[in-house]
Amino acid sequence: MNLLKENSKIYIAGSTGMVGSSICRLLLKKGFILNNNLLTPSRKDLDLRNNDQLHNWFSINYPDIVIISAARVGGILANKTYPVDFLLENLKIQNNLIEKSYEFGVKKLLFLGSSCIYPKLSEQPIKEKYLLKGSLEDTNQWYAIAKIAGLKLCEAYKKQYSFNTLSLMPTNLYGPNDNYDLNSSHVMAALLRKFIEAKLSNKKNVTCWGTGKPLREFLYVDDFAEACLFILSNWEKINNNLPKDENGNILNWLNIGSDFEISINDLANKIGSIINYRGEINWDKTKPDGTPRKKLNTDTMNNLGWVAQTDLDKGIRKTIESFKLNKN
C-alpha cells in the first residue's frame, strides 16, 4: 500500500529547516496542497517541546504520515557551547512527536537522524550495525546521544506495539535553506559563506578550521528528500529488506549517503575554484578537526534502487546560487 498515492495527510515537523523545506518542495511538486494534505505548522504556531500543545494539534489534524525533521542542530562550536540545549531540546522534540504519533494512530513515522550517531573511530565505510560499537566524537556527542535515543525509541515502539516506524541516518547534508551562521553552521555552509564573502570583499585570505585533513561525505539535500519519498513509496519493500546485525537481528534504521567523499582541504579549494577566489587559504590548527573520516555504507539503499543523483560540483553551484539569491 502506497499512502503517498491516496491523498494522505503528511505532517512535516521542522518544515522551515533545510531538510523539511526540501521535502515540502518535493511534495508540492507531486500535487500535495499546503494546509490540506500537507501539514507544515511553524515553530511560532506549534512548540514541539510543549507536550500539551502537540496533543491538541494532533487531536485536530490526525496526520497519516509524520516525518520528523525538526531538531536543534549546529556545527562543532555550537555543540561544544550548548551541550544541554542540544541534548535536552532534541529529546523533548522527538519524544513528544513519537509518543503523539503512536497515540493518534499515525500509519507511518519517519525519524530523521544523523551519521554522527556512529563511533568516532568506526570501521569505514560505516555500516548500520556499527552503532554503539565505540565512543562518540566529543564535540557533538550531546546531539548524537539524542539522535540515538530517538532511533531507539522508534525501534522500541515497533517492537512493543508494532508501530510502523523507520529511521534514516543521512550523511553530511547541504543545500538551499542551510544555516550560514558561522557560530552554529556545519562545515559546508561555513566554508561557502567564508569564500563568497571573501570574494565579494576582495579579502586576501580565508581562514578555515582545523588541519583540513578529515574526510567527509556530502549529500545534496534535495537528493535526501527524494530518498525520504522513495522510502515512503516503497515502505513494505524497505521493511522486508532492512539490514541486520551480527546476530541476525533486524535493524530499524538505514544509512543515506552518496559517493562524494572529499577532504576538508580539497573541499575548500574546490569552493574557491568554483567562485574564482584567488586569495590564500589558511588553516587554524588550534580548532578541532572532529571525526577523522565519516563515510557511510549505503549498500542497503542502493540495492533497493535508490542512488544519489546530484554530483558534488553541481550541488555546490546550486547552493551558492541559493545563498546569493537569499542574501540579496
PDB file of N, CA and C in Angstrom, residues 24-59:
ATOM      1  N   CYS A  24       9.145  19.454   1.616  1.00  0.00           N
ATOM      2  CA  CYS A  24       7.924  20.196   1.265  1.00  0.00           C
ATOM      3  C   CYS A  24       7.903  20.546  -0.218  1.00  0.00           C
ATOM      4  N   ARG A  25       9.011  21.064  -0.724  1.00  0.00           N
ATOM      5  CA  ARG A  25       9.069  21.441  -2.141  1.00  0.00           C
ATOM      6  C   ARG A  25       8.783  20.243  -3.038  1.00  0.00           C
ATOM      7  N   LEU A  26       9.337  19.102  -2.671  1.00  0.00           N
ATOM      8  CA  LEU A  26       9.158  17.902  -3.478  1.00  0.00           C
ATOM      9  C   LEU A  26       7.708  17.422  -3.435  1.00  0.00           C
ATOM     10  N   LEU A  27       7.091  17.461  -2.258  1.00  0.00           N
ATOM     11  CA  LEU A  27       5.698  17.035  -2.134  1.00  0.00           C
ATOM     12  C   LEU A  27       4.753  17.972  -2.875  1.00  0.00           C
ATOM     13  N   LEU A  28       5.056  19.260  -2.848  1.00  0.00           N
ATOM     14  CA  LEU A  28       4.235  20.223  -3.590  1.00  0.00           C
ATOM     15  C   LEU A  28       4.295  19.943  -5.085  1.00  0.00           C
ATOM     16  N   LYS A  29       5.488  19.577  -5.567  1.00  0.00           N
ATOM     17  CA  LYS A  29       5.631  19.225  -6.982  1.00  0.00           C
ATOM     18  C   LYS A  29       4.800  17.995  -7.339  1.00  0.00           C
ATOM     19  N   LYS A  30       4.603  17.128  -6.348  1.00  0.00           N
ATOM     20  CA  LYS A  30       3.858  15.893  -6.590  1.00  0.00           C
ATOM     21  C   LYS A  30       2.358  16.062  -6.369  1.00  0.00           C
ATOM     22  N   GLY A  31       1.919  17.308  -6.116  1.00  0.00           N
ATOM     23  CA  GLY A  31       0.490  17.570  -6.049  1.00  0.00           C
ATOM     24  C   GLY A  31      -0.108  17.728  -4.674  1.00  0.00           C
ATOM     25  N   PHE A  32       0.703  17.629  -3.642  1.00  0.00           N
ATOM     26  CA  PHE A  32       0.178  17.855  -2.300  1.00  0.00           C
ATOM     27  C   PHE A  32      -0.113  19.342  -2.105  1.00  0.00           C
ATOM     28  N   ILE A  33      -1.087  19.634  -1.239  1.00  0.00           N
ATOM     29  CA  ILE A  33      -1.554  21.012  -1.059  1.00  0.00           C
ATOM     30  C   ILE A  33      -1.333  21.441   0.378  1.00  0.00           C
ATOM     31  N   LEU A  34      -0.660  22.581   0.555  1.00  0.00           N
ATOM     32  CA  LEU A  34      -0.399  23.105   1.891  1.00  0.00           C
ATOM     33  C   LEU A  34      -1.696  23.322   2.656  1.00  0.00           C
ATOM     34  N   ASN A  35      -1.645  22.940   3.949  1.00  0.00           N
ATOM     35  CA  ASN A  35      -2.764  23.112   4.880  1.00  0.00           C
ATOM     36  C   ASN A  35      -3.984  22.278   4.511  1.00  0.00           C
ATOM     37  N   ASN A  36      -3.830  21.416   3.515  1.00  0.00           N
ATOM     38  CA  ASN A  36      -4.899  20.481   3.162  1.00  0.00           C
ATOM     39  C   ASN A  36      -4.424  19.076   3.501  1.00  0.00           C
ATOM     40  N   ASN A  37      -3.570  18.510   2.642  1.00  0.00           N
ATOM     41  CA  ASN A  37      -2.980  17.209   2.977  1.00  0.00           C
ATOM     42  C   ASN A  37      -1.469  17.294   3.201  1.00  0.00           C
ATOM     43  N   LEU A  38      -0.923  18.508   3.213  1.00  0.00           N
ATOM     44  CA  LEU A  38       0.468  18.734   3.588  1.00  0.00           C
ATOM     45  C   LEU A  38       0.477  19.707   4.761  1.00  0.00           C
ATOM     46  N   LEU A  39       0.809  19.209   5.934  1.00  0.00           N
ATOM     47  CA  LEU A  39       0.704  19.974   7.177  1.00  0.00           C
ATOM     48  C   LEU A  39       2.083  20.463   7.606  1.00  0.00           C
ATOM     49  N   THR A  40       2.231  21.783   7.708  1.00  0.00           N
ATOM     50  CA  THR A  40       3.543  22.374   8.000  1.00  0.00           C
ATOM     51  C   THR A  40       3.436  23.513   9.012  1.00  0.00           C
ATOM     52  N   PRO A  41       2.916  23.253  10.209  1.00  0.00           N
ATOM     53  CA  PRO A  41       2.820  24.334  11.198  1.00  0.00           C
ATOM     54  C   PRO A  41       4.207  24.875  11.546  1.00  0.00           C
ATOM     55  N   SER A  42       4.293  26.189  11.703  1.00  0.00           N
ATOM     56  CA  SER A  42       5.576  26.822  12.008  1.00  0.00           C
ATOM     57  C   SER A  42       5.916  26.669  13.487  1.00  0.00           C
ATOM     58  N   ARG A  43       7.144  26.970  13.822  1.00  0.00           N
ATOM     59  CA  ARG A  43       7.588  26.932  15.212  1.00  0.00           C
ATOM     60  C   ARG A  43       6.780  27.908  16.073  1.00  0.00           C
ATOM     61  N   LYS A  44       6.383  29.012  15.458  1.00  0.00           N
ATOM     62  CA  LYS A  44       5.579  30.024  16.162  1.00  0.00           C
ATOM     63  C   LYS A  44       4.192  29.480  16.497  1.00  0.00           C
ATOM     64  N   ASP A  45       3.635  28.672  15.591  1.00  0.00           N
ATOM     65  CA  ASP A  45       2.286  28.137  15.777  1.00  0.00           C
ATOM     66  C   ASP A  45       2.247  26.886  16.636  1.00  0.00           C
ATOM     67  N   LEU A  46       3.353  26.152  16.679  1.00  0.00           N
ATOM     68  CA  LEU A  46       3.371  24.881  17.408  1.00  0.00           C
ATOM     69  C   LEU A  46       4.747  24.631  17.997  1.00  0.00           C
ATOM     70  N   ASP A  47       4.832  24.693  19.322  1.00  0.00           N
ATOM     71  CA  ASP A  47       6.086  24.447  20.029  1.00  0.00           C
ATOM     72  C   ASP A  47       6.194  22.941  20.295  1.00  0.00           C
ATOM     73  N   LEU A  48       7.085  22.283  19.581  1.00  0.00           N
ATOM     74  CA  LEU A  48       7.200  20.827  19.674  1.00  0.00           C
ATOM     75  C   LEU A  48       7.733  20.367  21.028  1.00  0.00           C
ATOM     76  N   ARG A  49       8.289  21.275  21.789  1.00  0.00           N
ATOM     77  CA  ARG A  49       8.763  20.930  23.136  1.00  0.00           C
ATOM     78  C   ARG A  49       7.619  20.883  24.135  1.00  0.00           C
ATOM     79  N   ASN A  50       6.465  21.430  23.737  1.00  0.00           N
ATOM     80  CA  ASN A  50       5.300  21.524  24.621  1.00  0.00           C
ATOM     81  C   ASN A  50       4.359  20.364  24.337  1.00  0.00           C
ATOM     82  N   ASN A  51       4.305  19.405  25.248  1.00  0.00           N
ATOM     83  CA  ASN A  51       3.520  18.194  25.042  1.00  0.00           C
ATOM     84  C   ASN A  51       2.027  18.487  24.912  1.00  0.00           C
ATOM     85  N   ASP A  52       1.519  19.439  25.691  1.00  0.00           N
ATOM     86  CA  ASP A  52       0.090  19.770  25.644  1.00  0.00           C
ATOM     87  C   ASP A  52      -0.293  20.403  24.301  1.00  0.00           C
ATOM     88  N   GLN A  53       0.550  21.318  23.809  1.00  0.00           N
ATOM     89  CA  GLN A  53       0.288  21.931  22.505  1.00  0.00           C
ATOM     90  C   GLN A  53       0.255  20.871  21.402  1.00  0.00           C
ATOM     91  N   LEU A  54       1.214  19.979  21.460  1.00  0.00           N
ATOM     92  CA  LEU A  54       1.300  18.943  20.427  1.00  0.00           C
ATOM     93  C   LEU A  54       0.102  18.003  20.504  1.00  0.00           C
ATOM     94  N   HIS A  55      -0.327  17.673  21.704  1.00  0.00           N
ATOM     95  CA  HIS A  55      -1.503  16.820  21.885  1.00  0.00           C
ATOM     96  C   HIS A  55      -2.730  17.467  21.240  1.00  0.00           C
ATOM     97  N   ASN A  56      -2.920  18.744  21.504  1.00  0.00           N
ATOM     98  CA  ASN A  56      -4.076  19.455  20.943  1.00  0.00           C
ATOM     99  C   ASN A  56      -4.012  19.492  19.415  1.00  0.00           C
ATOM    100  N   TRP A  57      -2.821  19.719  18.881  1.00  0.00           N
ATOM    101  CA  TRP A  57      -2.662  19.783  17.426  1.00  0.00           C
ATOM    102  C   TRP A  57      -2.997  18.435  16.787  1.00  0.00           C
ATOM    103  N   PHE A  58      -2.491  17.349  17.342  1.00  0.00           N
ATOM    104  CA  PHE A  58      -2.770  16.022  16.798  1.00  0.00           C
ATOM    105  C   PHE A  58      -4.255  15.686  16.900  1.00  0.00           C
ATOM    106  N   SER A  59      -4.900  16.113  17.966  1.00  0.00           N
ATOM    107  CA  SER A  59      -6.314  15.802  18.161  1.00  0.00           C
ATOM    108  C   SER A  59      -7.199  16.506  17.144  1.00  0.00           C
TER     109      SER A  59
END
